[in-house]
PDB file of C-alpha atoms in Angstrom:
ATOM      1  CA  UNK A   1       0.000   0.000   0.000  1.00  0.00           C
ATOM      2  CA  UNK A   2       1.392   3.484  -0.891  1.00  0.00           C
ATOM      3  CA  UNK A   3       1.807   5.942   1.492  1.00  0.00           C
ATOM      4  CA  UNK A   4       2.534   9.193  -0.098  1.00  0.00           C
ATOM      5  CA  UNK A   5       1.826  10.657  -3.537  1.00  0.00           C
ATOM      6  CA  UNK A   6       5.742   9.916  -4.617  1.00  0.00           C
ATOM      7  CA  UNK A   7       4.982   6.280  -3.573  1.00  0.00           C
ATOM      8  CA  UNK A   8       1.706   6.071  -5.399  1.00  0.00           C
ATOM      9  CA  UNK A   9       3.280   7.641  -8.925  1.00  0.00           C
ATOM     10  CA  UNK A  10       6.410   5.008  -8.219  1.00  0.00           C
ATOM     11  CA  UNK A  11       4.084   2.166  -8.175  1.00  0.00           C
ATOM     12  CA  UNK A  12       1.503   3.872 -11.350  1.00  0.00           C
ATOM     13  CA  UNK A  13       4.056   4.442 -13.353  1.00  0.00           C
ATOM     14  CA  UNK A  14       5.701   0.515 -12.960  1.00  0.00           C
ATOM     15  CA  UNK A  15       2.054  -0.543 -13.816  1.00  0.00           C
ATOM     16  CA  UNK A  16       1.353   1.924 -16.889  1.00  0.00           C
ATOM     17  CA  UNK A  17       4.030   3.327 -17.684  1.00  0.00           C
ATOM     18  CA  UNK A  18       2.895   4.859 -21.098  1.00  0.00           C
ATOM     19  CA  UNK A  19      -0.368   5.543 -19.921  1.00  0.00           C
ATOM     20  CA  UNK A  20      -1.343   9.548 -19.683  1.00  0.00           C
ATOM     21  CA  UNK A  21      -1.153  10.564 -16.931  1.00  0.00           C
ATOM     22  CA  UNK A  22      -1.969  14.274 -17.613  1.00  0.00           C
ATOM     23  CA  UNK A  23      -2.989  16.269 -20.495  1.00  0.00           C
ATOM     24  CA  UNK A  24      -4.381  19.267 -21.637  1.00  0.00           C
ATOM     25  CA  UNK A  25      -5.402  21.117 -25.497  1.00  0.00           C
ATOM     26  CA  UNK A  26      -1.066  21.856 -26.076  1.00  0.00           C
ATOM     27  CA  UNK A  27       0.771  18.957 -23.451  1.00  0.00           C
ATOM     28  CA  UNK A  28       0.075  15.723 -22.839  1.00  0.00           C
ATOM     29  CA  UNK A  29       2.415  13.755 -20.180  1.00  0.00           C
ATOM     30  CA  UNK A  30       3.081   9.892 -19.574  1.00  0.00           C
ATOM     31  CA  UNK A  31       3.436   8.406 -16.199  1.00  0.00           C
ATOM     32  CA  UNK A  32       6.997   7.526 -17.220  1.00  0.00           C
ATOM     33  CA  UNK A  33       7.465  11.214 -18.289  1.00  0.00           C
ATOM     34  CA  UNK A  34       5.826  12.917 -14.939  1.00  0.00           C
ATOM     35  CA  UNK A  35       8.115  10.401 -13.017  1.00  0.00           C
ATOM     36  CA  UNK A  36      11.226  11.015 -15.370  1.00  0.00           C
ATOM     37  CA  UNK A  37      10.617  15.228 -14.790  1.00  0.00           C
ATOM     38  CA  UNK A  38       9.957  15.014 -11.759  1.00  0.00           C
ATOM     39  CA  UNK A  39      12.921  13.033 -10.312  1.00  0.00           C
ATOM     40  CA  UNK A  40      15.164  15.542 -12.517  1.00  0.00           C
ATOM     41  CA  UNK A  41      13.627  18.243 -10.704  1.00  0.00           C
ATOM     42  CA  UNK A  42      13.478  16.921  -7.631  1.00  0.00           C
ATOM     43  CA  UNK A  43      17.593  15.848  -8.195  1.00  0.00           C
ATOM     44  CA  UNK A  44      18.625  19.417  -9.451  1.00  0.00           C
ATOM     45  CA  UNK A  45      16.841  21.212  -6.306  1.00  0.00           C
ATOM     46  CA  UNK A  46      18.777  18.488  -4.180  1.00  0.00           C
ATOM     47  CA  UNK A  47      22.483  19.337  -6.278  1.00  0.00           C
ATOM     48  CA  UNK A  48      21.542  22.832  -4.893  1.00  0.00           C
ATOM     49  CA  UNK A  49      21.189  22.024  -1.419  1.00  0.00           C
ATOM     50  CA  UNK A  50      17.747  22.544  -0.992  1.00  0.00           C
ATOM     51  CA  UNK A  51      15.967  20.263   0.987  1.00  0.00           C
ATOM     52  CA  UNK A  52      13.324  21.196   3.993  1.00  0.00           C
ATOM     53  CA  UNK A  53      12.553  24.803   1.798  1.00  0.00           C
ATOM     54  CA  UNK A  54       9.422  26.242   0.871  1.00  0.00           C
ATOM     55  CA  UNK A  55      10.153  26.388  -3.056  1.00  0.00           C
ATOM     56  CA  UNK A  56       7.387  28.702  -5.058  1.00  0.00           C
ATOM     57  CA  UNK A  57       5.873  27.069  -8.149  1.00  0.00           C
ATOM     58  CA  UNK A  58       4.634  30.159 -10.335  1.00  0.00           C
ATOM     59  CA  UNK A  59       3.630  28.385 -13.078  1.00  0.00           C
ATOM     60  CA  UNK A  60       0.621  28.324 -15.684  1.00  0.00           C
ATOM     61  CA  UNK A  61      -2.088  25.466 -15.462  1.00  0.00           C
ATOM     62  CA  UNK A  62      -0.306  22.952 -17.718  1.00  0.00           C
ATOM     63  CA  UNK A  63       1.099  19.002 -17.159  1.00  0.00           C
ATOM     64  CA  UNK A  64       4.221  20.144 -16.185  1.00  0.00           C
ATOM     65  CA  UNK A  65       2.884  22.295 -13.311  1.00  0.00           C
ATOM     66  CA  UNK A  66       1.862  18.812 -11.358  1.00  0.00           C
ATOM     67  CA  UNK A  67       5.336  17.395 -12.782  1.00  0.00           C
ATOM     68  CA  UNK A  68       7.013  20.810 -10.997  1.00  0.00           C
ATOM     69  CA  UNK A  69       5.154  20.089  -7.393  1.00  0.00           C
ATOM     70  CA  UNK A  70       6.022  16.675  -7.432  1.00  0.00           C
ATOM     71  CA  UNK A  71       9.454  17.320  -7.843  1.00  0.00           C
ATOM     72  CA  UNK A  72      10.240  19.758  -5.309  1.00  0.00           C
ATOM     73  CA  UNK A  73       8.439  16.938  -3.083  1.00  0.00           C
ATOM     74  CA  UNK A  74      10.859  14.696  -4.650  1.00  0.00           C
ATOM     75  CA  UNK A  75      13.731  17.492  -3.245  1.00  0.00           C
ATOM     76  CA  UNK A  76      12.586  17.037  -0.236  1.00  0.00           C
ATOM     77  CA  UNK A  77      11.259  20.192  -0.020  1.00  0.00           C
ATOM     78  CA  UNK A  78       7.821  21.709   0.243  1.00  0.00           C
ATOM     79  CA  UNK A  79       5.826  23.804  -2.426  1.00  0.00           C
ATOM     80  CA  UNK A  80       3.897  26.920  -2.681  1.00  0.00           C
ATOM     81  CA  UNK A  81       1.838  27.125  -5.777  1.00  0.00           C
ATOM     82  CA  UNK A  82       1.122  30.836  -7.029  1.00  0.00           C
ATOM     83  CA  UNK A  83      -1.015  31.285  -9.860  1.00  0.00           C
ATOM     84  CA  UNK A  84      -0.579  34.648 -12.321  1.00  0.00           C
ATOM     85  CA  UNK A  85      -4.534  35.090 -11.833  1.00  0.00           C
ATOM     86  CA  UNK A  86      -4.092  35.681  -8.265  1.00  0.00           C
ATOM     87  CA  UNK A  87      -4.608  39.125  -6.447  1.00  0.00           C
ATOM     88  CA  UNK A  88      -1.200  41.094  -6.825  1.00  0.00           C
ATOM     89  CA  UNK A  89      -1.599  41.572  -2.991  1.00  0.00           C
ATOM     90  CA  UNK A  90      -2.100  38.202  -1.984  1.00  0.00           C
ATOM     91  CA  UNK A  91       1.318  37.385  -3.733  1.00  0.00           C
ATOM     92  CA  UNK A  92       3.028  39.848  -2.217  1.00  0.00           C
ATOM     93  CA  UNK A  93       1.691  39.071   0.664  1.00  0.00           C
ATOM     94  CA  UNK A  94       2.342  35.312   0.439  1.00  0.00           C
ATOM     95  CA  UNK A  95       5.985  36.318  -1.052  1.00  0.00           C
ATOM     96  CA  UNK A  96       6.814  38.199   2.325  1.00  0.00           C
ATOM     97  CA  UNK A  97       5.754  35.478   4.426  1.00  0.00           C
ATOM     98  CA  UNK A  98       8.424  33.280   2.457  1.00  0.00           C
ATOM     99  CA  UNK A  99      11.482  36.051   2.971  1.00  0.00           C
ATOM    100  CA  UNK A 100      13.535  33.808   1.095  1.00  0.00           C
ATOM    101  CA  UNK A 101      12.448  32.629  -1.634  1.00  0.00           C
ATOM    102  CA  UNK A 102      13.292  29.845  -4.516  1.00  0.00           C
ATOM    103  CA  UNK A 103      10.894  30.155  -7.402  1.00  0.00           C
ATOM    104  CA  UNK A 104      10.274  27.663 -10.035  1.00  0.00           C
ATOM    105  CA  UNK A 105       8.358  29.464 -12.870  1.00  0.00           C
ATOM    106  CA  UNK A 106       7.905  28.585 -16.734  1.00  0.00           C
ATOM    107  CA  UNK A 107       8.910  30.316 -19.603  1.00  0.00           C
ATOM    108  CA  UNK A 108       5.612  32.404 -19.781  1.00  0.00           C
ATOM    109  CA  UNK A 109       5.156  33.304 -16.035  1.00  0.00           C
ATOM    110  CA  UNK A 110       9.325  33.986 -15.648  1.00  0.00           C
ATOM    111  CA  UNK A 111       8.868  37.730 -16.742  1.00  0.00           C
ATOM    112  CA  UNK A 112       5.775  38.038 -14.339  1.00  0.00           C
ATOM    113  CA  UNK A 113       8.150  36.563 -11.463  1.00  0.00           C
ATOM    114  CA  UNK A 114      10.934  39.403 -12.111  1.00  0.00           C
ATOM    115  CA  UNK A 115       7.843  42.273 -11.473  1.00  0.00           C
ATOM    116  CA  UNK A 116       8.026  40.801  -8.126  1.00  0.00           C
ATOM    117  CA  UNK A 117      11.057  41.152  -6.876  1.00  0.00           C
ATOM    118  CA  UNK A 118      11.970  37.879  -5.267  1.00  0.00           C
ATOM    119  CA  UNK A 119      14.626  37.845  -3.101  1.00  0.00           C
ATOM    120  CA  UNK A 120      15.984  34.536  -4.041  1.00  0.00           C
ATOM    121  CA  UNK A 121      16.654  32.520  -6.905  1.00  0.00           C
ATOM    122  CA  UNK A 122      14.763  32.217 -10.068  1.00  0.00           C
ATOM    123  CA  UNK A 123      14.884  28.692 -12.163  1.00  0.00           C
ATOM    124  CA  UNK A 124      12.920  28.141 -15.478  1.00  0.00           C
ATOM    125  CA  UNK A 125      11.041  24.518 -15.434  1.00  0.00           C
ATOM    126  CA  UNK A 126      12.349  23.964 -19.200  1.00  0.00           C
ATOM    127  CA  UNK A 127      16.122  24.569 -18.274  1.00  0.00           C
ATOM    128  CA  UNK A 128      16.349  21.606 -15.165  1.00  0.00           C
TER     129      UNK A 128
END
């Protein structure tokens, strides 16, 4: 029996491997692909050092958002998911909460993220 959601993709993704796992109109992802992105994530945040951090995940509503949380879980680390179509405010406000701050944004949100002035570092999902 599986007791977390890394456990439960481990054991999906020996079952059905090349079964979708997510999709949407542009993206659609494999279990072997969510596990494959997500391990890479979760391996580059741990090269870094990061483990036990609240890491941001400004990203759009895509497959690779879900790929993005599970691999800062992977990291060892904890996420904070911040959507573009939230209240200004209530970023900031979740932003200053944080003080520092890792954010893991896509190409399309990464020029948003730079408006906000994060104090910490800034990594694009495509580049890990």
């Amino acid at each position: 029996m599986q007791k977390s959601i890394l456990e439960y993709l481990e054991h999906t993704v020996k079952v059905f491997p090349e079964k979708i796992a997510f999709a949407d109109d542009f993206e659609e992802l494999s279990f072997r692909q969510v596990y494959e992105n997500a391990r890479a994530i979760g391996t580059f945040f741990g090269v870094k050092g990061f483990t036990k951090e609240p890491i941001v995940v400004f990203m759009g509503k895509h497959p690779g958002t879900i790929t993005a949380f599970l691999g800062v879980i992977y990291a060892g680390c904890h996420y904070i998911p911040i959507d573009e179509e939230m209240p200004k405010q209530r970023i900031e406000l979740i932003l200053k909460s944080l003080k520092s701050v890792t954010v893991l944004c896509d190409k399309e949100t990464f020029p948003i993220s730079e408006e906000y002035g994060f104090s910490g570092n800034i990594y694009i999902y495509m580049k890990i």
